[in-house]
Amino acid sequence: MKKLDDIDLQILTLLFQDADITNKDLAAAIGTAPSTCLERVKRLKTAGVIKGSFIDVNYNTIGGNIQAMAAIQLQPYSEEIVNALRDQLLPLPEIISMFHMGGAFDFYIHMSVTDTEHLRRFVFSAITSRDEVTNVETALVFEHSRSSAIPNFSEE
């Protein structure tokens, strides 16, 4: 894909702030025709710049009263083991996101559970019961915030 221009960056910025914005409103905000805006969004999707759209769920409203992070160490460590852990844990309803890391821990897992007993059971049954997991450190999340600003990597 060619280098992103100012219009592409404006589109990404507005979609990053509100993925539900209509194409008409998006085009008006950046000063282009709706057809031009729609084609640019399609091009950004085709090129893999836009990977998808997501909603931000308030987990408390659906029973996820506690969020936690689990830091996990694996041994042995291999691509096969890493991929298997990711592929088996990611579909579980408690998992919000997983981060495969370098450093002291191999994974950080962000999860939502109903209460501390649910957290305890989930960590035991889904994580520490696995032979390749050698260490788990779990911490409660008091607040989770997401930036509404898209990173700017332009050369200025």
PDB file of C-alpha atoms in Angstrom:
ATOM      1  CA  MET A   1       0.000   0.000   0.000  1.00  0.00           C
ATOM      2  CA  LYS A   2       1.174   3.491  -0.710  1.00  0.00           C
ATOM      3  CA  LYS A   3       2.057   5.794   2.157  1.00  0.00           C
ATOM      4  CA  LEU A   4      -0.930   7.107   4.080  1.00  0.00           C
ATOM      5  CA  ASP A   5      -1.792  10.715   3.320  1.00  0.00           C
ATOM      6  CA  ASP A   6      -3.466  13.298   5.542  1.00  0.00           C
ATOM      7  CA  ILE A   7      -6.970  12.208   4.504  1.00  0.00           C
ATOM      8  CA  ASP A   8      -6.205   8.569   5.349  1.00  0.00           C
ATOM      9  CA  LEU A   9      -4.861   9.636   8.737  1.00  0.00           C
ATOM     10  CA  GLN A  10      -7.952  11.778   9.392  1.00  0.00           C
ATOM     11  CA  ILE A  11     -10.176   8.817   8.520  1.00  0.00           C
ATOM     12  CA  LEU A  12      -8.217   6.530  10.854  1.00  0.00           C
ATOM     13  CA  THR A  13      -8.309   9.107  13.658  1.00  0.00           C
ATOM     14  CA  LEU A  14     -12.074   9.563  13.451  1.00  0.00           C
ATOM     15  CA  LEU A  15     -12.791   5.839  13.128  1.00  0.00           C
ATOM     16  CA  PHE A  16     -10.460   5.125  16.058  1.00  0.00           C
ATOM     17  CA  GLN A  17     -12.488   7.537  18.189  1.00  0.00           C
ATOM     18  CA  ASP A  18     -15.865   6.254  16.976  1.00  0.00           C
ATOM     19  CA  ALA A  19     -16.057   3.160  14.777  1.00  0.00           C
ATOM     20  CA  ASP A  20     -19.858   3.680  14.520  1.00  0.00           C
ATOM     21  CA  ILE A  21     -19.592   6.993  12.692  1.00  0.00           C
ATOM     22  CA  THR A  22     -21.579   6.938   9.465  1.00  0.00           C
ATOM     23  CA  ASN A  23     -19.760   7.289   6.183  1.00  0.00           C
ATOM     24  CA  LYS A  24     -21.728  10.501   5.529  1.00  0.00           C
ATOM     25  CA  ASP A  25     -20.611  12.044   8.842  1.00  0.00           C
ATOM     26  CA  LEU A  26     -17.058  10.796   8.343  1.00  0.00           C
ATOM     27  CA  ALA A  27     -16.878  12.369   4.886  1.00  0.00           C
ATOM     28  CA  ALA A  28     -18.324  15.652   6.186  1.00  0.00           C
ATOM     29  CA  ALA A  29     -15.822  15.764   9.055  1.00  0.00           C
ATOM     30  CA  ILE A  30     -12.836  15.439   6.740  1.00  0.00           C
ATOM     31  CA  GLY A  31     -14.282  17.469   3.862  1.00  0.00           C
ATOM     32  CA  THR A  32     -14.539  14.808   1.145  1.00  0.00           C
ATOM     33  CA  ALA A  33     -17.340  13.322  -0.873  1.00  0.00           C
ATOM     34  CA  PRO A  34     -18.995  10.286   0.755  1.00  0.00           C
ATOM     35  CA  SER A  35     -18.062   8.111  -2.245  1.00  0.00           C
ATOM     36  CA  THR A  36     -14.395   9.109  -1.915  1.00  0.00           C
ATOM     37  CA  CYS A  37     -14.455   8.452   1.812  1.00  0.00           C
ATOM     38  CA  LEU A  38     -16.069   5.042   1.346  1.00  0.00           C
ATOM     39  CA  GLU A  39     -13.472   4.013  -1.233  1.00  0.00           C
ATOM     40  CA  ARG A  40     -10.638   5.117   1.047  1.00  0.00           C
ATOM     41  CA  VAL A  41     -12.045   3.136   3.980  1.00  0.00           C
ATOM     42  CA  LYS A  42     -12.377   0.073   1.727  1.00  0.00           C
ATOM     43  CA  ARG A  43      -8.765   0.533   0.570  1.00  0.00           C
ATOM     44  CA  LEU A  44      -7.564   0.838   4.178  1.00  0.00           C
ATOM     45  CA  LYS A  45      -9.399  -2.402   5.026  1.00  0.00           C
ATOM     46  CA  THR A  46      -8.094  -4.253   1.964  1.00  0.00           C
ATOM     47  CA  ALA A  47      -4.528  -3.162   2.757  1.00  0.00           C
ATOM     48  CA  GLY A  48      -4.863  -4.440   6.342  1.00  0.00           C
ATOM     49  CA  VAL A  49      -4.494  -0.987   7.916  1.00  0.00           C
ATOM     50  CA  ILE A  50      -7.993  -1.350   9.385  1.00  0.00           C
ATOM     51  CA  LYS A  51      -8.234  -4.876  10.782  1.00  0.00           C
ATOM     52  CA  GLY A  52     -11.757  -4.641  12.180  1.00  0.00           C
ATOM     53  CA  SER A  53     -14.200  -2.681  14.331  1.00  0.00           C
ATOM     54  CA  PHE A  54     -14.875  -3.314  17.984  1.00  0.00           C
ATOM     55  CA  ILE A  55     -17.277  -2.254  20.669  1.00  0.00           C
ATOM     56  CA  ASP A  56     -16.215  -1.219  24.137  1.00  0.00           C
ATOM     57  CA  VAL A  57     -18.321  -3.290  26.552  1.00  0.00           C
ATOM     58  CA  ASN A  58     -18.969  -2.284  30.153  1.00  0.00           C
ATOM     59  CA  TYR A  59     -18.399  -5.753  31.620  1.00  0.00           C
ATOM     60  CA  ASN A  60     -20.081  -4.829  34.903  1.00  0.00           C
ATOM     61  CA  THR A  61     -23.414  -4.482  33.102  1.00  0.00           C
ATOM     62  CA  ILE A  62     -23.255  -8.112  31.940  1.00  0.00           C
ATOM     63  CA  GLY A  63     -21.993  -9.638  35.192  1.00  0.00           C
ATOM     64  CA  GLY A  64     -18.238  -9.224  34.845  1.00  0.00           C
ATOM     65  CA  ASN A  65     -17.795  -7.488  38.173  1.00  0.00           C
ATOM     66  CA  ILE A  66     -14.041  -8.104  38.399  1.00  0.00           C
ATOM     67  CA  GLN A  67     -11.320  -7.648  35.812  1.00  0.00           C
ATOM     68  CA  ALA A  68      -7.892  -9.153  36.360  1.00  0.00           C
ATOM     69  CA  MET A  69      -4.559  -9.600  34.649  1.00  0.00           C
ATOM     70  CA  ALA A  70      -2.667 -12.864  34.809  1.00  0.00           C
ATOM     71  CA  ALA A  71       1.036 -12.957  34.011  1.00  0.00           C
ATOM     72  CA  ILE A  72       2.070 -16.431  32.841  1.00  0.00           C
ATOM     73  CA  GLN A  73       5.419 -18.153  32.454  1.00  0.00           C
ATOM     74  CA  LEU A  74       5.739 -21.239  30.274  1.00  0.00           C
ATOM     75  CA  GLN A  75       8.247 -24.091  30.320  1.00  0.00           C
ATOM     76  CA  PRO A  76       9.075 -25.571  27.935  1.00  0.00           C
ATOM     77  CA  TYR A  77       8.723 -22.630  25.596  1.00  0.00           C
ATOM     78  CA  SER A  78       8.113 -23.264  21.908  1.00  0.00           C
ATOM     79  CA  GLU A  79       6.043 -21.841  19.093  1.00  0.00           C
ATOM     80  CA  GLU A  80       3.765 -24.876  19.234  1.00  0.00           C
ATOM     81  CA  ILE A  81       3.118 -24.446  22.976  1.00  0.00           C
ATOM     82  CA  VAL A  82       2.589 -20.687  22.657  1.00  0.00           C
ATOM     83  CA  ASN A  83       0.127 -21.115  19.781  1.00  0.00           C
ATOM     84  CA  ALA A  84      -1.761 -23.905  21.557  1.00  0.00           C
ATOM     85  CA  LEU A  85      -2.143 -21.845  24.741  1.00  0.00           C
ATOM     86  CA  ARG A  86      -3.391 -18.835  22.778  1.00  0.00           C
ATOM     87  CA  ASP A  87      -5.764 -20.872  20.620  1.00  0.00           C
ATOM     88  CA  GLN A  88      -7.245 -22.745  23.596  1.00  0.00           C
ATOM     89  CA  LEU A  89      -7.622 -19.818  26.009  1.00  0.00           C
ATOM     90  CA  LEU A  90      -8.708 -17.013  23.676  1.00  0.00           C
ATOM     91  CA  PRO A  91     -12.182 -18.475  22.947  1.00  0.00           C
ATOM     92  CA  LEU A  92     -13.039 -18.737  26.675  1.00  0.00           C
ATOM     93  CA  PRO A  93     -15.712 -16.212  27.687  1.00  0.00           C
ATOM     94  CA  GLU A  94     -13.624 -14.853  30.579  1.00  0.00           C
ATOM     95  CA  ILE A  95     -10.793 -13.770  28.280  1.00  0.00           C
ATOM     96  CA  ILE A  96     -10.874 -10.165  27.059  1.00  0.00           C
ATOM     97  CA  SER A  97      -7.445 -10.126  25.435  1.00  0.00           C
ATOM     98  CA  MET A  98      -4.094 -11.886  25.465  1.00  0.00           C
ATOM     99  CA  PHE A  99      -0.631 -10.453  24.997  1.00  0.00           C
ATOM    100  CA  HIS A 100       2.278 -12.699  23.956  1.00  0.00           C
ATOM    101  CA  MET A 101       5.268 -10.980  25.521  1.00  0.00           C
ATOM    102  CA  GLY A 102       9.012 -10.915  25.686  1.00  0.00           C
ATOM    103  CA  GLY A 103      10.572 -10.560  29.116  1.00  0.00           C
ATOM    104  CA  ALA A 104       9.969 -12.269  32.427  1.00  0.00           C
ATOM    105  CA  PHE A 105       6.455 -13.441  31.507  1.00  0.00           C
ATOM    106  CA  ASP A 106       5.376 -15.102  28.289  1.00  0.00           C
ATOM    107  CA  PHE A 107       1.731 -14.002  28.345  1.00  0.00           C
ATOM    108  CA  TYR A 108      -0.407 -11.374  29.982  1.00  0.00           C
ATOM    109  CA  ILE A 109      -4.086 -12.263  29.974  1.00  0.00           C
ATOM    110  CA  HIS A 110      -6.802  -9.670  30.587  1.00  0.00           C
ATOM    111  CA  MET A 111      -9.968 -11.306  31.886  1.00  0.00           C
ATOM    112  CA  SER A 112     -13.366 -10.517  33.334  1.00  0.00           C
ATOM    113  CA  VAL A 113     -15.115 -12.695  35.929  1.00  0.00           C
ATOM    114  CA  THR A 114     -18.168 -12.474  38.161  1.00  0.00           C
ATOM    115  CA  ASP A 115     -16.399 -12.579  41.531  1.00  0.00           C
ATOM    116  CA  THR A 116     -13.226 -13.681  43.308  1.00  0.00           C
ATOM    117  CA  GLU A 117     -14.378 -17.303  43.498  1.00  0.00           C
ATOM    118  CA  HIS A 118     -14.955 -17.318  39.739  1.00  0.00           C
ATOM    119  CA  LEU A 119     -11.453 -15.852  39.281  1.00  0.00           C
ATOM    120  CA  ARG A 120      -9.930 -18.514  41.537  1.00  0.00           C
ATOM    121  CA  ARG A 121     -11.714 -21.366  39.744  1.00  0.00           C
ATOM    122  CA  PHE A 122     -10.881 -19.993  36.320  1.00  0.00           C
ATOM    123  CA  VAL A 123      -7.175 -19.520  37.057  1.00  0.00           C
ATOM    124  CA  PHE A 124      -6.939 -23.047  38.498  1.00  0.00           C
ATOM    125  CA  SER A 125      -8.948 -24.814  35.807  1.00  0.00           C
ATOM    126  CA  ALA A 126      -7.878 -22.921  32.685  1.00  0.00           C
ATOM    127  CA  ILE A 127      -4.340 -21.791  33.472  1.00  0.00           C
ATOM    128  CA  THR A 128      -2.426 -23.434  36.326  1.00  0.00           C
ATOM    129  CA  SER A 129      -3.754 -26.886  35.456  1.00  0.00           C
ATOM    130  CA  ARG A 130      -1.737 -26.801  32.226  1.00  0.00           C
ATOM    131  CA  ASP A 131       1.553 -28.718  32.328  1.00  0.00           C
ATOM    132  CA  GLU A 132       3.467 -26.006  30.461  1.00  0.00           C
ATOM    133  CA  VAL A 133       2.469 -23.240  32.912  1.00  0.00           C
ATOM    134  CA  THR A 134       5.177 -22.868  35.557  1.00  0.00           C
ATOM    135  CA  ASN A 135       4.162 -19.586  37.181  1.00  0.00           C
ATOM    136  CA  VAL A 136       1.069 -17.393  37.320  1.00  0.00           C
ATOM    137  CA  GLU A 137       0.759 -14.012  38.986  1.00  0.00           C
ATOM    138  CA  THR A 138      -2.740 -12.564  39.088  1.00  0.00           C
ATOM    139  CA  ALA A 139      -3.589  -8.930  39.820  1.00  0.00           C
ATOM    140  CA  LEU A 140      -6.947  -7.173  40.020  1.00  0.00           C
ATOM    141  CA  VAL A 141      -7.667  -4.375  37.566  1.00  0.00           C
ATOM    142  CA  PHE A 142      -9.162  -1.356  39.307  1.00  0.00           C
ATOM    143  CA  GLU A 143      -9.684   0.626  36.110  1.00  0.00           C
ATOM    144  CA  HIS A 144      -9.151  -0.025  32.417  1.00  0.00           C
ATOM    145  CA  SER A 145      -8.900   2.966  30.097  1.00  0.00           C
ATOM    146  CA  ARG A 146      -8.305   3.094  26.362  1.00  0.00           C
ATOM    147  CA  SER A 147      -6.803   6.088  24.630  1.00  0.00           C
ATOM    148  CA  SER A 148      -9.046   7.789  22.111  1.00  0.00           C
ATOM    149  CA  ALA A 149      -6.012   9.112  20.222  1.00  0.00           C
ATOM    150  CA  ILE A 150      -4.417   7.117  17.452  1.00  0.00           C
ATOM    151  CA  PRO A 151      -0.605   7.037  17.595  1.00  0.00           C
ATOM    152  CA  ASN A 152       1.042   9.509  15.223  1.00  0.00           C
ATOM    153  CA  PHE A 153       4.207   8.186  13.581  1.00  0.00           C
ATOM    154  CA  SER A 154       4.561  10.833  10.890  1.00  0.00           C
ATOM    155  CA  GLU A 155       7.945  12.415  10.383  1.00  0.00           C
ATOM    156  CA  GLU A 156       7.651  16.012  11.529  1.00  0.00           C
TER     157      GLU A 156
END
